[in-house]
Every structure is written in C-alpha cells, then in structure tokens.
mmCIF file of C-alpha atoms and ligand atoms in Angstrom:
data_model
loop_
_atom_site.group_PDB
_atom_site.id
_atom_site.type_symbol
_atom_site.label_atom_id
_atom_site.label_comp_id
_atom_site.label_asym_id
_atom_site.label_seq_id
_atom_site.Cartn_x
_atom_site.Cartn_y
_atom_site.Cartn_z
ATOM 1 C CA MET A 3 -112.109 168.488 -4.772
ATOM 2 C CA ILE A 4 -110.447 170.481 -7.540
ATOM 3 C CA ALA A 5 -113.142 171.075 -10.125
ATOM 4 C CA SER A 6 -110.817 170.738 -13.201
ATOM 5 C CA ILE A 7 -109.880 167.099 -12.475
ATOM 6 C CA PRO A 8 -112.625 164.909 -13.911
ATOM 7 C CA SER A 9 -113.831 162.230 -11.401
ATOM 8 C CA ILE A 10 -113.189 158.557 -11.871
ATOM 9 C CA PRO A 11 -116.152 156.350 -11.140
ATOM 10 C CA VAL A 12 -115.739 152.817 -9.746
ATOM 11 C CA ALA A 13 -117.895 151.406 -12.588
ATOM 12 C CA ARG A 14 -119.636 152.483 -15.628
ATOM 13 C CA PRO A 15 -122.007 150.590 -17.896
ATOM 14 C CA ALA A 16 -120.697 150.124 -21.456
ATOM 15 C CA LEU A 17 -123.889 151.279 -23.211
ATOM 16 C CA GLY A 18 -123.982 153.334 -26.504
ATOM 17 C CA GLU A 19 -125.759 153.950 -29.755
ATOM 18 C CA GLN A 20 -126.277 150.319 -30.730
ATOM 19 C CA GLU A 21 -128.198 149.691 -27.521
ATOM 20 C CA ALA A 22 -130.253 152.929 -28.116
ATOM 21 C CA GLU A 23 -130.987 151.690 -31.621
ATOM 22 C CA ALA A 24 -132.061 148.382 -30.502
ATOM 23 C CA VAL A 25 -134.512 149.862 -28.069
ATOM 24 C CA ARG A 26 -135.947 152.041 -30.785
ATOM 25 C CA ARG A 27 -136.490 149.036 -32.919
ATOM 26 C CA VAL A 28 -138.488 147.353 -30.178
ATOM 27 C CA ILE A 29 -140.552 150.397 -29.383
ATOM 28 C CA HIS A 30 -141.600 150.705 -32.979
ATOM 29 C CA SER A 31 -142.345 146.997 -33.271
ATOM 30 C CA GLY A 32 -145.330 147.494 -30.819
ATOM 31 C CA TRP A 33 -144.319 144.520 -28.574
ATOM 32 C CA VAL A 34 -142.422 145.582 -25.522
ATOM 33 C CA THR A 35 -142.900 142.867 -22.898
ATOM 34 C CA GLN A 36 -141.418 139.348 -22.919
ATOM 35 C CA GLY A 37 -141.586 138.144 -26.519
ATOM 36 C CA PRO A 38 -139.457 137.533 -29.532
ATOM 37 C CA GLU A 39 -136.457 139.665 -28.389
ATOM 38 C CA VAL A 40 -136.405 137.734 -25.089
ATOM 39 C CA ALA A 41 -136.463 134.503 -27.088
ATOM 40 C CA ALA A 42 -133.628 135.548 -29.295
ATOM 41 C CA PHE A 43 -131.558 136.808 -26.327
ATOM 42 C CA GLU A 44 -132.081 133.429 -24.571
ATOM 43 C CA ASP A 45 -130.915 131.454 -27.794
ATOM 44 C CA GLU A 46 -127.871 133.776 -28.183
ATOM 45 C CA PHE A 47 -126.964 133.536 -24.389
ATOM 46 C CA ALA A 48 -127.330 129.782 -24.481
ATOM 47 C CA ALA A 49 -124.988 129.448 -27.531
ATOM 48 C CA PHE A 50 -122.535 131.839 -25.969
ATOM 49 C CA VAL A 51 -122.123 129.924 -22.748
ATOM 50 C CA GLY A 52 -122.596 126.557 -24.292
ATOM 51 C CA ALA A 53 -125.752 125.533 -22.404
ATOM 52 C CA THR A 54 -128.747 123.705 -23.995
ATOM 53 C CA HIS A 55 -131.289 125.982 -22.113
ATOM 54 C CA ALA A 56 -131.227 129.585 -21.046
ATOM 55 C CA CYS A 57 -134.237 131.378 -19.510
ATOM 56 C CA ALA A 58 -134.395 135.067 -19.052
ATOM 57 C CA VAL A 59 -135.865 136.625 -15.844
ATOM 58 C CA SER A 60 -136.227 139.969 -14.269
ATOM 59 C CA ASN A 61 -132.947 139.880 -12.329
ATOM 60 C CA CYS A 62 -130.563 137.411 -10.808
ATOM 61 C CA THR A 63 -132.230 137.473 -7.383
ATOM 62 C CA THR A 64 -135.349 136.027 -9.097
ATOM 63 C CA ALA A 65 -133.222 133.659 -10.972
ATOM 64 C CA LEU A 66 -131.823 132.339 -7.761
ATOM 65 C CA HIS A 67 -135.174 131.978 -6.272
ATOM 66 C CA LEU A 68 -136.424 129.932 -9.212
ATOM 67 C CA ALA A 69 -133.159 127.747 -9.272
ATOM 68 C CA LEU A 70 -133.566 127.016 -5.594
ATOM 69 C CA LYS A 71 -137.277 126.116 -6.058
ATOM 70 C CA ALA A 72 -136.484 123.915 -9.028
ATOM 71 C CA VAL A 73 -134.088 121.714 -7.149
ATOM 72 C CA GLY A 74 -136.692 121.316 -4.461
ATOM 73 C CA VAL A 75 -135.522 123.764 -1.704
ATOM 74 C CA ALA A 76 -138.478 124.261 0.621
ATOM 75 C CA ALA A 77 -139.418 125.108 4.232
ATOM 76 C CA GLY A 78 -137.099 123.675 6.850
ATOM 77 C CA ASP A 79 -134.219 122.794 4.282
ATOM 78 C CA GLU A 80 -130.758 124.069 4.453
ATOM 79 C CA VAL A 81 -128.532 125.593 1.640
ATOM 80 C CA ILE A 82 -124.865 125.784 2.028
ATOM 81 C CA THR A 83 -123.334 129.147 0.805
ATOM 82 C CA VAL A 84 -121.161 132.064 1.865
ATOM 83 C CA SER A 85 -121.793 135.118 4.015
ATOM 84 C CA HIS A 86 -119.279 137.016 1.942
ATOM 85 C CA SER A 87 -121.559 137.924 -0.872
ATOM 86 C CA PHE A 88 -124.134 140.389 -1.940
ATOM 87 C CA ILE A 89 -127.259 139.961 0.340
ATOM 88 C CA ALA A 90 -129.434 138.627 -2.561
ATOM 89 C CA THR A 91 -127.581 135.324 -2.444
ATOM 90 C CA ALA A 92 -128.889 134.502 0.939
ATOM 91 C CA ASN A 93 -132.128 136.325 0.595
ATOM 92 C CA ALA A 94 -133.141 133.946 -2.230
ATOM 93 C CA ILE A 95 -132.755 130.972 0.109
ATOM 94 C CA ARG A 96 -134.933 132.634 2.626
ATOM 95 C CA TYR A 97 -137.640 133.221 0.026
ATOM 96 C CA CYS A 98 -137.941 129.411 -0.063
ATOM 97 C CA ASP A 99 -138.347 129.469 3.738
ATOM 98 C CA ALA A 100 -135.078 127.585 3.912
ATOM 99 C CA LEU A 101 -132.024 128.327 6.091
ATOM 100 C CA PRO A 102 -128.829 129.775 4.624
ATOM 101 C CA VAL A 103 -125.772 127.911 6.043
ATOM 102 C CA PHE A 104 -122.591 129.965 5.839
ATOM 103 C CA VAL A 105 -119.146 128.657 5.415
ATOM 104 C CA ASP A 106 -115.996 130.767 5.213
ATOM 105 C CA ILE A 107 -114.150 131.824 2.146
ATOM 106 C CA GLU A 108 -110.728 130.464 0.999
ATOM 107 C CA ALA A 109 -107.381 131.885 2.146
ATOM 108 C CA GLY A 110 -105.977 134.361 -0.386
ATOM 109 C CA GLY A 111 -109.277 134.701 -2.309
ATOM 110 C CA TYR A 112 -112.963 135.773 -2.078
ATOM 111 C CA ASN A 113 -114.717 132.507 -3.059
ATOM 112 C CA ILE A 114 -116.030 129.627 -0.863
ATOM 113 C CA ASP A 115 -113.604 127.285 0.621
ATOM 114 C CA PRO A 116 -114.446 123.874 -0.762
ATOM 115 C CA ASN A 117 -112.745 122.183 2.135
ATOM 116 C CA LEU A 118 -115.353 123.531 4.440
ATOM 117 C CA ILE A 119 -118.394 122.418 2.605
ATOM 118 C CA GLU A 120 -118.605 118.625 3.700
ATOM 119 C CA GLY A 121 -118.463 119.592 7.410
ATOM 120 C CA ALA A 122 -121.512 121.828 6.854
ATOM 121 C CA ILE A 123 -123.669 119.076 5.299
ATOM 122 C CA THR A 124 -126.566 117.737 7.367
ATOM 123 C CA PRO A 125 -129.534 115.531 6.476
ATOM 124 C CA ARG A 126 -131.474 118.767 5.703
ATOM 125 C CA THR A 127 -128.923 120.074 3.133
ATOM 126 C CA LYS A 128 -130.873 120.453 -0.102
ATOM 127 C CA ALA A 129 -128.365 122.481 -2.212
ATOM 128 C CA ILE A 130 -125.040 124.076 -2.351
ATOM 129 C CA LEU A 131 -125.175 127.750 -3.694
ATOM 130 C CA CYS A 132 -121.719 128.709 -4.688
ATOM 131 C CA VAL A 133 -120.819 132.270 -5.886
ATOM 132 C CA HIS A 134 -118.317 133.277 -8.567
ATOM 133 C CA GLN A 135 -117.513 136.414 -6.527
ATOM 134 C CA LEU A 136 -116.291 139.490 -8.392
ATOM 135 C CA GLY A 137 -116.346 137.441 -11.657
ATOM 136 C CA MET A 138 -113.657 134.993 -10.424
ATOM 137 C CA PRO A 139 -114.744 131.361 -10.915
ATOM 138 C CA CYS A 140 -114.849 129.483 -7.706
ATOM 139 C CA ASP A 141 -113.354 125.958 -7.463
ATOM 140 C CA LEU A 142 -116.241 124.251 -9.356
ATOM 141 C CA ARG A 143 -114.318 121.036 -9.953
ATOM 142 C CA ALA A 144 -114.099 120.531 -6.191
ATOM 143 C CA ILE A 145 -117.606 121.596 -5.448
ATOM 144 C CA VAL A 146 -119.187 119.629 -8.250
ATOM 145 C CA GLU A 147 -117.367 116.489 -7.030
ATOM 146 C CA ILE A 148 -118.780 116.922 -3.550
ATOM 147 C CA GLY A 149 -122.299 117.555 -5.043
ATOM 148 C CA LYS A 150 -122.090 114.299 -7.071
ATOM 149 C CA ARG A 151 -120.677 112.179 -4.263
ATOM 150 C CA ARG A 152 -123.292 113.481 -1.733
ATOM 151 C CA SER A 153 -126.204 113.781 -4.226
ATOM 152 C CA ILE A 154 -126.642 117.407 -3.558
ATOM 153 C CA PRO A 155 -127.492 119.895 -6.436
ATOM 154 C CA ILE A 156 -125.040 122.661 -7.190
ATOM 155 C CA ILE A 157 -126.481 126.057 -7.987
ATOM 156 C CA GLU A 158 -124.004 128.726 -9.263
ATOM 157 C CA ASP A 159 -124.525 132.268 -8.280
ATOM 158 C CA ALA A 160 -122.844 133.552 -11.490
ATOM 159 C CA ALA A 161 -124.257 137.081 -11.071
ATOM 160 C CA CYS A 162 -120.937 138.694 -11.697
ATOM 161 C CA ALA A 163 -119.465 136.004 -13.969
ATOM 162 C CA THR A 164 -120.831 136.556 -17.455
ATOM 163 C CA GLY A 165 -117.929 135.910 -19.747
ATOM 164 C CA SER A 166 -115.771 134.295 -17.123
ATOM 165 C CA GLU A 167 -114.170 130.995 -18.054
ATOM 166 C CA ILE A 168 -112.963 127.835 -16.311
ATOM 167 C CA LEU A 169 -110.609 125.001 -17.530
ATOM 168 C CA TRP A 170 -112.814 122.021 -17.648
ATOM 169 C CA ASN A 171 -111.371 118.580 -18.795
ATOM 170 C CA GLY A 172 -108.560 120.482 -20.540
ATOM 171 C CA GLN A 173 -110.826 122.981 -22.380
ATOM 172 C CA TRP A 174 -111.638 126.629 -21.483
ATOM 173 C CA GLU A 175 -115.396 126.743 -21.054
ATOM 174 C CA LYS A 176 -117.798 129.593 -20.102
ATOM 175 C CA ILE A 177 -119.339 129.864 -16.724
ATOM 176 C CA GLY A 178 -122.870 128.885 -17.390
ATOM 177 C CA LYS A 179 -122.098 125.938 -19.567
ATOM 178 C CA PRO A 180 -123.763 123.646 -17.020
ATOM 179 C CA HIS A 181 -120.906 122.426 -14.815
ATOM 180 C CA GLY A 182 -123.217 122.639 -11.736
ATOM 181 C CA ASP A 183 -126.940 122.076 -12.177
ATOM 182 C CA ILE A 184 -128.132 125.586 -12.626
ATOM 183 C CA ALA A 185 -126.230 128.908 -13.090
ATOM 184 C CA CYS A 186 -127.813 132.371 -12.465
ATOM 185 C CA PHE A 187 -126.594 135.560 -14.001
ATOM 186 C CA SER A 188 -127.249 139.249 -13.438
ATOM 187 C CA PHE A 189 -127.397 142.093 -15.881
ATOM 188 C CA HIS A 190 -127.516 144.807 -13.275
ATOM 189 C CA PRO A 191 -125.495 147.993 -14.336
ATOM 190 C CA ARG A 192 -122.790 147.060 -11.847
ATOM 191 C CA LYS A 193 -121.993 143.938 -13.793
ATOM 192 C CA VAL A 194 -119.907 143.539 -17.067
ATOM 193 C CA ILE A 195 -122.976 143.690 -19.355
ATOM 194 C CA THR A 196 -126.297 145.188 -18.413
ATOM 195 C CA THR A 197 -129.987 145.297 -19.452
ATOM 196 C CA GLY A 198 -130.792 147.871 -16.742
ATOM 197 C CA ASP A 199 -131.965 145.074 -14.582
ATOM 198 C CA GLY A 200 -132.166 141.492 -15.834
ATOM 199 C CA GLY A 201 -131.176 137.939 -15.109
ATOM 200 C CA MET A 202 -130.707 134.570 -16.772
ATOM 201 C CA LEU A 203 -130.881 130.904 -15.848
ATOM 202 C CA THR A 204 -128.876 128.260 -17.743
ATOM 203 C CA THR A 205 -129.229 124.544 -17.283
ATOM 204 C CA SER A 206 -129.039 121.137 -19.228
ATOM 205 C CA SER A 207 -132.363 120.135 -17.796
ATOM 206 C CA PRO A 208 -135.386 120.602 -20.124
ATOM 207 C CA GLU A 209 -137.666 119.833 -17.130
ATOM 208 C CA TRP A 210 -136.254 122.725 -15.043
ATOM 209 C CA ASP A 211 -136.199 125.073 -17.941
ATOM 210 C CA ARG A 212 -139.913 124.331 -18.539
ATOM 211 C CA LYS A 213 -140.592 125.092 -14.874
ATOM 212 C CA PHE A 214 -138.620 128.488 -15.029
ATOM 213 C CA ARG A 215 -140.785 129.461 -17.944
ATOM 214 C CA LEU A 216 -144.103 128.518 -16.124
ATOM 215 C CA TRP A 217 -143.016 130.217 -12.850
ATOM 216 C CA ARG A 218 -141.667 133.459 -14.277
ATOM 217 C CA GLN A 219 -145.055 134.069 -16.014
ATOM 218 C CA HIS A 220 -147.580 133.600 -13.110
ATOM 219 C CA GLY A 221 -147.728 129.868 -13.730
ATOM 220 C CA MET A 222 -149.591 130.493 -16.884
ATOM 221 C CA SER A 223 -149.900 127.494 -19.202
ATOM 222 C CA VAL A 224 -149.650 129.477 -22.430
ATOM 223 C CA ALA A 225 -147.085 132.124 -23.332
ATOM 224 C CA ASP A 226 -148.438 135.561 -24.347
ATOM 225 C CA THR A 227 -146.787 135.205 -27.809
ATOM 226 C CA ALA A 228 -148.350 131.785 -28.394
ATOM 227 C CA ARG A 229 -151.923 133.253 -27.585
ATOM 228 C CA HIS A 230 -151.451 136.248 -29.673
ATOM 229 C CA GLY A 231 -150.096 134.391 -32.640
ATOM 230 C CA SER A 232 -152.809 131.747 -32.650
ATOM 231 C CA LYS A 233 -155.521 131.541 -35.186
ATOM 232 C CA GLN A 234 -157.826 129.945 -32.649
ATOM 233 C CA VAL A 235 -159.108 131.196 -29.335
ATOM 234 C CA ILE A 236 -156.947 129.873 -26.538
ATOM 235 C CA PHE A 237 -157.836 130.029 -22.798
ATOM 236 C CA GLU A 238 -154.866 129.806 -20.487
ATOM 237 C CA ASP A 239 -154.666 127.779 -17.310
ATOM 238 C CA TYR A 240 -152.809 128.632 -14.080
ATOM 239 C CA GLU A 241 -151.225 125.206 -13.109
ATOM 240 C CA GLU A 242 -149.490 126.305 -9.994
ATOM 241 C CA LEU A 243 -148.333 129.374 -8.094
ATOM 242 C CA GLY A 244 -146.187 131.534 -10.223
ATOM 243 C CA TYR A 245 -144.587 134.939 -10.210
ATOM 244 C CA ASN A 246 -144.056 137.870 -12.420
ATOM 245 C CA TYR A 247 -140.352 137.506 -12.981
ATOM 246 C CA ARG A 248 -140.327 138.345 -16.679
ATOM 247 C CA MET A 249 -137.699 140.300 -18.633
ATOM 248 C CA THR A 250 -139.047 142.787 -21.222
ATOM 249 C CA ASP A 251 -138.282 142.900 -24.967
ATOM 250 C CA LEU A 252 -136.774 146.357 -24.307
ATOM 251 C CA GLN A 253 -134.261 144.885 -21.963
ATOM 252 C CA ALA A 254 -133.666 141.830 -24.050
ATOM 253 C CA ALA A 255 -132.846 143.884 -27.154
ATOM 254 C CA ILE A 256 -130.219 145.816 -25.072
ATOM 255 C CA GLY A 257 -128.943 142.431 -23.840
ATOM 256 C CA ARG A 258 -128.369 141.170 -27.327
ATOM 257 C CA GLU A 259 -126.200 144.059 -28.216
ATOM 258 C CA GLN A 260 -124.359 143.808 -24.948
ATOM 259 C CA LEU A 261 -123.696 140.166 -25.514
ATOM 260 C CA ARG A 262 -122.150 140.873 -28.903
ATOM 261 C CA ARG A 263 -119.780 143.217 -27.224
ATOM 262 C CA LEU A 264 -119.054 141.134 -24.239
ATOM 263 C CA PRO A 265 -115.882 139.349 -25.550
ATOM 264 C CA GLY A 266 -114.264 142.742 -26.380
ATOM 265 C CA LEU A 267 -115.365 144.120 -22.954
ATOM 266 C CA VAL A 268 -113.785 141.244 -21.189
ATOM 267 C CA ARG A 269 -110.637 141.564 -23.145
ATOM 268 C CA GLU A 270 -110.435 145.243 -22.295
ATOM 269 C CA ARG A 271 -111.034 144.538 -18.549
ATOM 270 C CA ARG A 272 -108.287 141.854 -18.580
ATOM 271 C CA GLN A 273 -105.830 144.361 -20.104
ATOM 272 C CA LEU A 274 -106.766 147.031 -17.464
ATOM 273 C CA VAL A 275 -106.181 144.548 -14.699
ATOM 274 C CA GLY A 276 -102.823 143.608 -16.231
ATOM 275 C CA ALA A 277 -101.886 147.328 -16.108
ATOM 276 C CA TYR A 278 -103.106 147.679 -12.545
ATOM 277 C CA CYS A 279 -101.108 144.603 -11.445
ATOM 278 C CA ALA A 280 -97.957 145.956 -13.065
ATOM 279 C CA GLN A 281 -98.336 149.263 -11.386
ATOM 280 C CA LEU A 282 -99.342 147.994 -8.006
ATOM 281 C CA SER A 283 -97.057 145.007 -7.637
ATOM 282 C CA SER A 284 -94.366 146.740 -5.666
ATOM 283 C CA ILE A 285 -96.376 148.862 -3.158
ATOM 284 C CA GLY A 286 -97.523 146.330 -0.514
ATOM 285 C CA LEU A 287 -101.160 145.787 -1.662
ATOM 286 C CA SER A 288 -102.351 142.100 -2.042
ATOM 287 C CA LEU A 289 -103.380 141.707 -5.650
ATOM 288 C CA PRO A 290 -106.103 139.162 -6.587
ATOM 289 C CA ILE A 291 -104.795 135.765 -7.724
ATOM 290 C CA GLU A 292 -106.232 134.214 -10.745
ATOM 291 C CA PRO A 293 -105.930 130.410 -10.470
ATOM 292 C CA LYS A 294 -104.362 128.579 -13.421
ATOM 293 C CA TRP A 295 -107.806 126.971 -14.167
ATOM 294 C CA ALA A 296 -109.744 130.244 -14.074
ATOM 295 C CA ARG A 297 -110.134 133.321 -16.421
ATOM 296 C CA SER A 298 -112.006 136.117 -14.654
ATOM 297 C CA ASN A 299 -114.123 138.689 -16.530
ATOM 298 C CA TRP A 300 -112.846 141.116 -13.739
ATOM 299 C CA GLN A 301 -116.304 142.322 -12.926
ATOM 300 C CA SER A 302 -114.516 144.007 -9.994
ATOM 301 C CA PHE A 303 -110.904 144.565 -9.058
ATOM 302 C CA CYS A 304 -110.441 144.114 -5.360
ATOM 303 C CA VAL A 305 -107.121 144.612 -3.622
ATOM 304 C CA GLY A 306 -106.110 143.835 -0.046
ATOM 305 C CA LEU A 307 -104.744 146.675 2.113
ATOM 306 C CA PRO A 308 -101.641 146.089 4.192
ATOM 307 C CA PHE A 309 -102.057 146.199 7.955
ATOM 308 C CA GLU A 310 -100.716 149.751 8.207
ATOM 309 C CA LEU A 311 -103.533 151.141 6.019
ATOM 310 C CA ASP A 312 -106.986 152.101 7.272
ATOM 311 C CA GLN A 313 -109.633 151.176 4.848
ATOM 312 C CA ARG A 314 -111.813 154.284 5.403
ATOM 313 C CA ALA A 315 -108.764 156.576 5.286
ATOM 314 C CA VAL A 316 -107.667 155.092 1.875
ATOM 315 C CA MET A 317 -111.077 155.475 0.427
ATOM 316 C CA GLN A 318 -111.335 159.011 1.572
ATOM 317 C CA MET A 319 -107.929 159.833 0.285
ATOM 318 C CA LEU A 320 -108.931 158.561 -3.097
ATOM 319 C CA LEU A 321 -112.315 160.455 -2.999
ATOM 320 C CA ASP A 322 -110.514 163.629 -2.135
ATOM 321 C CA GLN A 323 -108.650 163.163 -5.530
ATOM 322 C CA GLY A 324 -111.937 162.515 -7.303
ATOM 323 C CA ILE A 325 -111.537 158.703 -7.322
ATOM 324 C CA SER A 326 -114.446 156.521 -6.275
ATOM 325 C CA SER A 327 -113.816 153.109 -4.676
ATOM 326 C CA ARG A 328 -115.919 150.677 -2.636
ATOM 327 C CA ARG A 329 -115.105 148.630 0.330
ATOM 328 C CA GLY A 330 -114.802 144.826 -0.061
ATOM 329 C CA ILE A 331 -117.896 142.574 -0.518
ATOM 330 C CA MET A 332 -120.251 142.637 2.473
ATOM 331 C CA ASN A 333 -120.874 139.920 5.003
ATOM 332 C CA ILE A 334 -124.476 138.884 5.000
ATOM 333 C CA HIS A 335 -124.446 137.563 8.598
ATOM 334 C CA LEU A 336 -123.454 140.945 9.951
ATOM 335 C CA GLU A 337 -126.557 142.721 8.628
ATOM 336 C CA LYS A 338 -129.637 143.407 10.814
ATOM 337 C CA ALA A 339 -131.824 141.500 8.395
ATOM 338 C CA TYR A 340 -129.795 138.335 9.486
ATOM 339 C CA SER A 341 -129.562 139.169 13.223
ATOM 340 C CA SER A 342 -132.221 136.648 14.306
ATOM 341 C CA HIS A 343 -131.157 133.158 15.221
ATOM 342 C CA ASN A 344 -133.476 131.524 12.592
ATOM 343 C CA SER A 345 -132.263 133.716 9.801
ATOM 344 C CA HIS A 346 -129.007 131.708 9.158
ATOM 345 C CA ARG A 347 -126.593 129.248 10.610
ATOM 346 C CA ALA A 348 -122.815 129.794 10.554
ATOM 347 C CA ALA A 349 -121.252 126.349 10.071
ATOM 348 C CA THR A 350 -117.695 127.576 10.468
ATOM 349 C CA LEU A 351 -115.958 130.624 11.641
ATOM 350 C CA LEU A 352 -116.334 133.413 9.251
ATOM 351 C CA ASP A 353 -113.123 135.208 10.070
ATOM 352 C CA ARG A 354 -111.773 135.389 6.479
ATOM 353 C CA SER A 355 -115.113 136.635 5.199
ATOM 354 C CA VAL A 356 -115.041 139.450 7.845
ATOM 355 C CA SER A 357 -111.309 140.389 7.053
ATOM 356 C CA ALA A 358 -112.101 140.388 3.314
ATOM 357 C CA GLN A 359 -114.784 143.068 3.951
ATOM 358 C CA GLU A 360 -112.727 145.181 6.287
ATOM 359 C CA GLU A 361 -109.162 144.885 4.703
ATOM 360 C CA THR A 362 -109.961 145.224 0.993
ATOM 361 C CA ILE A 363 -111.145 147.991 -1.452
ATOM 362 C CA ILE A 364 -112.604 147.789 -4.931
ATOM 363 C CA LEU A 365 -110.823 150.019 -7.431
ATOM 364 C CA PRO A 366 -112.296 151.756 -10.490
ATOM 365 C CA LEU A 367 -112.557 149.453 -13.546
ATOM 366 C CA TYR A 368 -114.794 150.225 -16.489
ATOM 367 C CA SER A 369 -114.869 149.971 -20.338
ATOM 368 C CA GLY A 370 -113.213 153.113 -21.679
ATOM 369 C CA MET A 371 -110.915 153.703 -18.663
ATOM 370 C CA THR A 372 -107.888 155.461 -19.937
ATOM 371 C CA ASP A 373 -104.121 154.879 -19.108
ATOM 372 C CA ILE A 374 -104.148 158.339 -17.481
ATOM 373 C CA GLU A 375 -107.075 157.550 -15.277
ATOM 374 C CA LEU A 376 -105.505 154.313 -14.207
ATOM 375 C CA LEU A 377 -102.276 155.958 -13.501
ATOM 376 C CA ARG A 378 -104.152 158.539 -11.356
ATOM 377 C CA VAL A 379 -105.484 155.784 -9.149
ATOM 378 C CA THR A 380 -102.213 153.845 -8.917
ATOM 379 C CA GLU A 381 -100.085 157.006 -8.228
ATOM 380 C CA ALA A 382 -102.563 158.072 -5.412
ATOM 381 C CA LEU A 383 -102.212 154.694 -3.805
ATOM 382 C CA ARG A 384 -98.468 154.555 -4.303
ATOM 383 C CA GLN A 385 -97.982 157.837 -2.506
ATOM 384 C CA HIS A 386 -100.470 157.003 0.246
ATOM 385 C CA CYS A 387 -98.752 153.624 0.896
ATOM 386 C CA ALA A 388 -95.277 155.177 0.896
ATOM 387 C CA GLU A 389 -96.338 157.706 3.516
ATOM 388 C CA ALA A 390 -98.255 155.204 5.690
ATOM 389 C CA ILE A 391 -95.429 152.719 5.634
ATOM 390 C CA LYS A 392 -92.901 155.444 6.527
ATOM 391 C CA ASP A 393 -94.922 156.397 9.530
ATOM 392 C CA GLY A 394 -96.095 152.963 10.355
ATOM 393 C CA PRO A 395 -94.511 150.517 12.824
ATOM 394 C CA LEU A 396 -93.986 147.680 10.474
ATOM 395 C CA LEU A 397 -92.090 146.948 7.247
ATOM 396 C CA ILE A 398 -93.796 145.361 4.350
ATOM 397 C CA SER A 399 -91.883 142.667 2.452
HETATM 398 C C1 LIG B 415 -125.542 141.470 -8.124
HETATM 399 C C2 LIG B 415 -125.524 140.217 -7.449
HETATM 400 C C3 LIG B 415 -126.767 139.540 -7.225
HETATM 401 C C4 LIG B 415 -128.108 140.197 -7.534
HETATM 402 O O1 LIG B 415 -128.264 140.429 -8.775
HETATM 403 P P1 LIG B 415 -129.606 141.308 -9.338
HETATM 404 O O2 LIG B 415 -129.623 141.118 -10.760
HETATM 405 O O3 LIG B 415 -129.307 142.708 -8.857
HETATM 406 O O4 LIG B 415 -130.746 140.622 -8.556
HETATM 407 C C5 LIG B 415 -126.726 138.341 -6.599
HETATM 408 N N1 LIG B 415 -125.529 137.795 -6.289
HETATM 409 C C6 LIG B 415 -124.341 138.351 -6.441
HETATM 410 C C7 LIG B 415 -123.107 137.706 -5.987
HETATM 411 C C8 LIG B 415 -124.294 139.626 -7.009
HETATM 412 O O5 LIG B 415 -123.137 140.243 -7.223
#
C-alpha cells in the first residue's frame, strides 16, 4: 500500500465532543450505572420511534433473549428466522433452549421471504423473528398479517435499523413503533448510532416492559434508583431468575447525544448511497433495491458482484488501494456452532442466503465520508469491473 494514500474504513462511529462532554457530566454526577440517564434515554428513544415503552439493555443480543422469553419461547419450541444474519439472531433463540428454524431470503434482497414463512410453521412455532437486515426494513406488513392470522408473535431484530422507516397505513413510521410485538435494537459501533455496546427493546405492552425491567436487573423487585432515593429502608426481593443485562448511565448519556444526531446521520447516509448508486449504476454491479414502502437508514451498503468477479479478488484489489470492505452477511447454518442436527432446522432451501454471502460485498459508508473517498471506491470498482469483463467469457447487460 502507498503510505501517502489515507485508508478508507468500511465503517466509523460518529462520535465527537458532545458525546465526550456527556460522559464527563455523568462521571462527575457520581452515578454511573443504570440510573437517570438510562431512564431519559429510554423516554427519548420511545418518543423518537413512537413506542409507548422502551427498555434499555446491555446489547441487542440480550434484548433478543428477553423478547423471546417475554413471548413465552421455551425449551422445545421453534422460532422461524433467517440463516442470513449475524449469528446473535439465532443464538438468542438457543439461549431459550428453542430451535431456530431457517427460511430463505427473498430474491433481489437480503430480508426474509414472507412467502416461505407459512410453510415453516408447525404446532411448536412460538415466534417469528424477522430481521431488518443492513437497516433495510423487511416486509413487515406481510409478516404481521401472517402473525395475526396464525396467532404467532412477531419479534423484530432491528439491530441495524435505528432510524429506518416503513410506510404504514399511508404514513411513514419509524421501525420500533410497535408494528410487530417487540423490536430489538443495537448500539454496537458497527451500527448507525452507538453507545459502545448497548441495546433497546420497544413494545406497546406494559406487561412485557415490566418483565424486561425485572429480568435485566437480576429479577430484583426494586430498582437501584428507587432504593437509593427512598427515605425509608427498603429490602428488595428476587421474584424470579433474572440476568445482569443493564445499560450503564455512561452509555445512555452517549446514546442521548447520538439519538439527537440520528436524523442528520441518516440523511447523510442516504445522500452517500445516492452518490454511490449514481456512480455504480453502469458497471454491472447489482445495487440494493429500496422498496417503495421502505426508507433504509443504510446501516450498510451491500452490492452484488457480477458472475465474472471473484469476491475475494475484488476485496483484495480494494484493500491494495487502502479501501476496506466486508463480504456479504454470514450464513448461520454454515458455522460450526450450528453443525449439530439439534442446533437448527432448515425449513427451505437456503440457496439465496448462501449466494448473498458469497456474491456480495459491503462497501465503505460512514459519517464524514468525502466525495473524494467515495470516488476512490467507485473508480477502483469501475476499473476492476472493466478489466474483468474484458477478460471474462460473458457480457453484462
Ligand atoms: C449487530 C447485530 C446483532 C447483535 O447486536 P449486539 O448489540 O452486538 O448484541 C443482532 N442481530 C443483527 C442482525 C445484528 O446486525
């Protein structure tokens, strides 16, 4: 690599002075674990997405665990989901001693194919866990309709989808406004907003919200803040098995700043994707399609490679020019942790899921990405595509 060319990362968290200042404020307050900042972050997040309840937790994986537990997923149950996702989606199902049942993704996209869901339902199906992959809303209207008709709860893995929107009864609504039963978000640095690590559950059910609050704090009957603020001695009870899934006030203070910046961050990402699409439309890559009823936050920008191009070679060519990329989203069923027969069930062929991993790459996209950086990526691809197609056996339309 030529040292004078600055490298282009695949992603970069949008953290600055405001976040640093927020953490300072919390440190000097003397209260650093789950407390008033978490409560404020929850209120602000609920208002932002349009949910009545938002409960902050340590990350999205723990959020998924609590969501599945809340709808009653337990040993021997089945949960329908996709293999084409980050492994945490299916791991959370296994934490409940339940079986992930994989169906394939749609043609021309990276989300669950709603047409395959009904065929995967059995008497043991306890939930459908759909994913808004890469920030692109999945077809919630179709999925929620199946859930209602078959009385199966819908949990949304919205890890990547903070700030994404869906057209719902003629209105643009945020993912997380309860369309399904519970939505789970991630604030890992690879997502659009971050708290280092962190997660959030939104729902319209006060009963489930109460459960989340109990379970995230060891099953303890009294919150720390209530005990510390009380003028009377309070002894807590432990009503049932709980976990330590708390978010800290340090994280929540960062989250509040990030949430304020989110609309601007999404606007910027949508502009960058517009520029990418304009540059890449004519070189033979398959560009992601945003359905008319969806507005992605573009957590990731994933493009399909033409048949002539080898994924690893393209990624190496980019890396040689100082440009990071990632291959397409993984397939959970291909991992060793899922090799045993009782780890999952494939209810359909998973061909599209496998192709999506092998024949796509994720390109750099981050707040502050310049036009010049974007052009460096698109020009590298343009040149590579032109050479490969010249040498290759097939023409691309
Ligand atoms: C990132 C991610 C998760 C896990 O989120 P954490 O906050 O890191 O636990 C789960 N599902 C999907 C689809 C993700 O992209």
